[in-house]
Amino acid sequence: ISYFNIENTKANIRELSIEHIQSFGHITKQRILQYLKAEEKEVYIFNSRVLLRKTLENHINEPNEEILTTIKAIIDSSYPNNGVIKDIIILDAKGKIVASKSNRATENNFYFDMFNKAKNGMYSQLSFTNDDKKPILRTGAPIFNNNTFVGVSVFYLNIDELYEILEQRSSLGKTGETLLGAYNENKNIVLFSPLRFSKTVLVISPSQTMQAVPMRLALKNKADEIVENELDYRDVRVVSSVHYFEPLNIGIVVKKDTEEIMEPIKRLMVELIIISVLGLIASIIISFLIARRITTTINKIVNTTASISEGNIHKRIEPK
């Protein structure tokens, strides 16, 4: 009975834990999508400004310092410096930086790839700094004036607000966490979200095949699936819900230690062992008392019979 009870409880706990982390993974994916859509909407609203579109077209036709000053003023007045949007870069129809909040006029090559992709429609890109310590999230979109392509705006976003979403771990127990990961230019996996058990961003090389297995599978298979009993970045076996977020080419992993998930089973086993030991001790005591009672009665019968055989014919046994 104890064995079947343990196996049934184990199956139930596993199923409930998987459902929990899976739903947490889907919620995280939706939150990231909402975050990205909100920022893309800001880009669209900014690009729809009539003054910006006309001024940028005038710059293409007849560039001068006065027009550049106007474009810069439009950028500076659009968003505060302490918001989610860290920088706005305006590129003309040829991909040359016209103006920006932070005066990035010398970074044309850095934004040219972004320009080529964003001129065809809304495009978001996640990349990393040279030391892979900080992710860079950029969203760009084309600017049209009367159906004439006049340039591209690129928003450089602060993802601290996104990190706040990922750090909500209260329902994931002692070991649960949500990870975001992506490939860098060297095909290393960068775990760039705030980690529960590491104070720094982790870079996992292709040769470390036994580490961060759930994230590897998320980036490789590009599908939503459950991964059980595989090693995470700490070399600890975990149960994971893995997902792929295509707009940014990133993997999402919600995981929890297998040991923590199975902790109620250990407590149940200890309780059952204690109950079994107490039951065994009680059985021994009860058996001893019953045996002693029966033995005492039999000894009385034997003694009385022996006494009668010796001639004490008046000896009797009192029935109980």
XYZ file of C-alpha atoms in Angstrom, residues 36-307:
272
model
C 8.128 44.175 -27.546
C 4.789 45.131 -29.129
C 4.493 48.132 -26.795
C 7.934 49.385 -27.859
C 7.177 48.732 -31.544
C 4.035 50.831 -31.121
C 6.174 53.674 -29.776
C 8.370 53.454 -32.893
C 5.295 53.516 -35.138
C 3.861 56.574 -33.354
C 7.195 58.378 -33.574
C 7.554 57.621 -37.300
C 4.053 58.903 -38.002
C 4.904 62.460 -36.902
C 4.223 64.755 -39.832
C 6.984 67.202 -38.924
C 9.557 64.409 -38.750
C 8.558 62.941 -42.128
C 8.565 66.290 -43.913
C 11.811 67.443 -42.314
C 13.563 64.197 -43.187
C 12.430 64.465 -46.820
C 13.687 68.065 -46.927
C 17.023 66.814 -45.595
C 17.256 64.312 -48.456
C 16.478 66.985 -51.046
C 18.552 69.814 -49.572
C 20.592 68.931 -46.469
C 21.599 71.754 -44.150
C 22.382 72.351 -40.474
C 19.006 73.957 -39.742
C 17.149 70.806 -40.812
C 19.489 68.627 -38.727
C 18.830 70.851 -35.709
C 15.068 70.450 -36.236
C 15.331 66.649 -36.452
C 17.467 66.575 -33.314
C 14.905 68.754 -31.516
C 12.105 66.369 -32.540
C 14.069 63.454 -31.098
C 14.939 65.247 -27.846
C 11.362 66.365 -27.251
C 9.842 62.951 -27.968
C 10.947 60.882 -24.975
C 12.579 61.627 -21.607
C 16.126 60.430 -20.989
C 15.135 58.248 -18.013
C 12.535 56.100 -19.803
C 12.643 52.683 -21.470
C 13.944 54.273 -24.699
C 17.638 54.985 -24.187
C 18.339 56.349 -27.644
C 16.694 57.144 -30.977
C 18.764 57.037 -34.157
C 17.469 58.471 -37.436
C 18.988 57.183 -40.673
C 18.282 58.664 -44.105
C 17.179 56.713 -47.192
C 20.792 55.627 -47.838
C 21.405 54.323 -44.333
C 23.498 57.238 -43.091
C 22.906 58.464 -39.543
C 21.254 61.872 -39.650
C 20.720 62.520 -35.930
C 20.335 60.766 -32.587
C 19.776 61.519 -28.919
C 23.344 60.511 -28.074
C 25.116 61.818 -31.195
C 26.025 58.421 -32.699
C 27.130 59.938 -36.035
C 30.261 57.749 -36.170
C 28.430 54.398 -35.824
C 27.090 53.999 -39.361
C 28.514 50.510 -39.855
C 27.003 49.301 -36.592
C 23.480 50.319 -37.681
C 23.715 49.573 -41.406
C 22.586 45.934 -41.001
C 19.683 47.120 -38.874
C 18.827 49.676 -41.559
C 18.684 47.048 -44.342
C 16.233 44.919 -42.362
C 14.100 47.680 -40.852
C 13.545 49.530 -44.160
C 11.291 46.632 -45.251
C 9.104 46.776 -42.142
C 9.132 46.652 -38.352
C 12.210 44.729 -37.162
C 13.638 43.979 -33.722
C 17.115 42.684 -32.995
C 18.970 41.501 -29.912
C 22.758 41.635 -29.915
C 25.543 41.862 -27.352
C 28.384 44.189 -26.483
C 31.923 43.035 -27.259
C 32.355 41.481 -23.804
C 28.912 39.785 -23.942
C 28.081 41.360 -20.603
C 25.088 43.378 -21.708
C 22.402 42.707 -24.315
C 21.385 45.430 -26.757
C 17.757 45.483 -27.862
C 16.957 47.591 -30.917
C 13.699 48.100 -32.784
C 13.495 49.847 -36.134
C 10.907 50.754 -38.741
C 10.799 52.653 -42.061
C 9.678 56.270 -42.354
C 7.531 57.263 -45.323
C 6.313 60.659 -46.423
C 3.519 60.493 -49.019
C 4.560 56.928 -49.934
C 8.164 58.044 -50.431
C 10.770 56.200 -48.363
C 12.760 58.849 -46.512
C 14.598 56.882 -43.836
C 14.540 54.566 -40.843
C 14.251 55.178 -37.122
C 15.989 52.818 -34.690
C 15.069 52.757 -31.009
C 17.731 51.590 -28.562
C 15.764 50.065 -25.646
C 16.530 49.618 -21.978
C 15.542 46.055 -21.011
C 15.621 46.541 -17.231
C 11.808 46.553 -17.275
C 11.924 43.155 -18.962
C 14.305 41.899 -16.259
C 11.798 42.883 -13.578
C 9.319 40.463 -15.168
C 11.865 37.640 -15.112
C 12.800 38.202 -11.473
C 9.268 37.376 -10.266
C 10.166 33.930 -8.899
C 8.081 33.712 -5.751
C 5.872 30.956 -7.194
C 8.843 28.924 -8.439
C 10.094 27.801 -5.035
C 13.682 27.866 -3.827
C 15.391 26.829 -7.064
C 13.050 27.858 -9.880
C 13.988 30.610 -12.329
C 13.308 31.947 -15.805
C 16.220 32.232 -18.229
C 16.668 34.073 -21.500
C 19.473 32.968 -23.797
C 20.715 33.593 -27.311
C 23.649 32.849 -29.594
C 26.293 35.526 -29.932
C 28.460 36.118 -33.016
C 30.833 33.305 -31.951
C 27.979 30.777 -31.594
C 28.345 30.764 -27.819
C 25.167 30.666 -25.758
C 24.793 33.800 -23.631
C 22.477 33.541 -20.608
C 21.812 37.259 -20.291
C 18.783 37.447 -18.002
C 19.284 37.938 -14.230
C 20.404 34.560 -12.876
C 19.372 33.344 -9.463
C 22.617 31.498 -8.772
C 25.125 33.700 -10.615
C 25.849 37.408 -10.277
C 27.227 37.715 -13.805
C 26.122 36.956 -17.338
C 27.209 33.431 -18.354
C 28.702 32.489 -21.713
C 28.474 28.773 -22.559
C 30.784 27.600 -25.342
C 29.783 24.901 -27.893
C 32.276 22.488 -26.274
C 30.402 22.569 -22.947
C 27.752 20.188 -24.293
C 26.636 18.939 -20.868
C 25.907 22.411 -19.483
C 22.725 24.445 -19.935
C 21.111 21.563 -21.857
C 17.535 22.961 -21.672
C 18.653 26.264 -23.238
C 20.591 24.399 -25.936
C 17.451 22.461 -26.830
C 15.336 25.633 -26.846
C 17.681 27.315 -29.358
C 18.232 24.163 -31.398
C 14.694 22.771 -31.696
C 12.920 26.154 -31.735
C 9.820 24.574 -30.217
C 7.829 24.468 -26.985
C 8.578 21.269 -25.082
C 9.234 19.715 -21.665
C 12.789 18.640 -20.847
C 13.264 16.454 -17.785
C 16.278 15.371 -15.758
C 18.875 17.357 -17.758
C 21.729 19.494 -16.402
C 21.371 23.263 -16.201
C 24.184 25.849 -16.082
C 24.985 24.748 -12.485
C 25.360 21.075 -13.482
C 22.184 20.315 -11.490
C 19.399 18.132 -12.867
C 16.226 20.091 -13.512
C 12.748 19.818 -14.987
C 12.309 22.533 -17.629
C 9.714 24.078 -19.876
C 11.600 25.367 -22.944
C 10.305 27.838 -25.513
C 11.596 29.779 -28.513
C 10.761 33.453 -29.105
C 11.189 33.934 -32.835
C 10.930 37.769 -33.052
C 14.218 38.084 -31.120
C 15.699 34.616 -31.818
C 16.008 33.874 -28.108
C 15.330 30.813 -25.985
C 13.142 30.922 -22.875
C 13.631 28.309 -20.148
C 11.579 27.997 -16.975
C 13.191 25.419 -14.739
C 13.125 23.932 -11.263
C 15.443 21.451 -9.584
C 14.281 17.839 -9.813
C 15.320 17.365 -6.194
C 13.040 20.169 -5.006
C 10.114 18.829 -7.041
C 10.571 15.394 -5.493
C 11.072 16.752 -1.963
C 7.435 15.977 -0.901
C 8.051 12.362 -1.941
C 11.042 12.179 0.388
C 8.962 13.566 3.244
C 6.191 11.077 2.467
C 8.695 8.198 2.452
C 10.111 9.300 5.808
C 6.581 9.523 7.247
C 5.703 6.076 5.911
C 8.932 4.600 7.304
C 8.185 6.127 10.723
C 4.624 4.776 10.572
C 5.928 1.347 9.515
C 8.514 1.268 12.342
C 5.927 2.364 14.915
C 3.503 -0.233 13.525
C 6.191 -2.924 13.774
C 7.024 -1.965 17.371
C 3.320 -1.932 18.286
C 2.862 -5.336 16.611
C 5.774 -6.788 18.594
C 4.436 -5.424 21.883
C 0.877 -6.621 21.195
C 2.165 -10.029 20.031
C 4.275 -10.309 23.184
C 1.305 -9.473 25.444
C -1.019 -11.896 23.629
C 1.610 -14.624 23.651
C 2.279 -14.048 27.332
C -1.445 -14.216 28.151
C -1.880 -17.444 26.172
C 1.281 -18.979 27.657
C 0.174 -18.119 31.201
C -3.174 -19.829 30.634
C -1.551 -22.918 29.123
C 0.935 -23.106 32.020
C -1.979 -23.050 34.452
C -3.650 -25.923 32.570
C -0.373 -27.925 32.513
C 0.268 -27.311 36.211
C -3.285 -28.217 37.216
C -3.183 -31.375 35.067
C 0.122 -32.396 36.661
C -1.323 -31.775 40.118
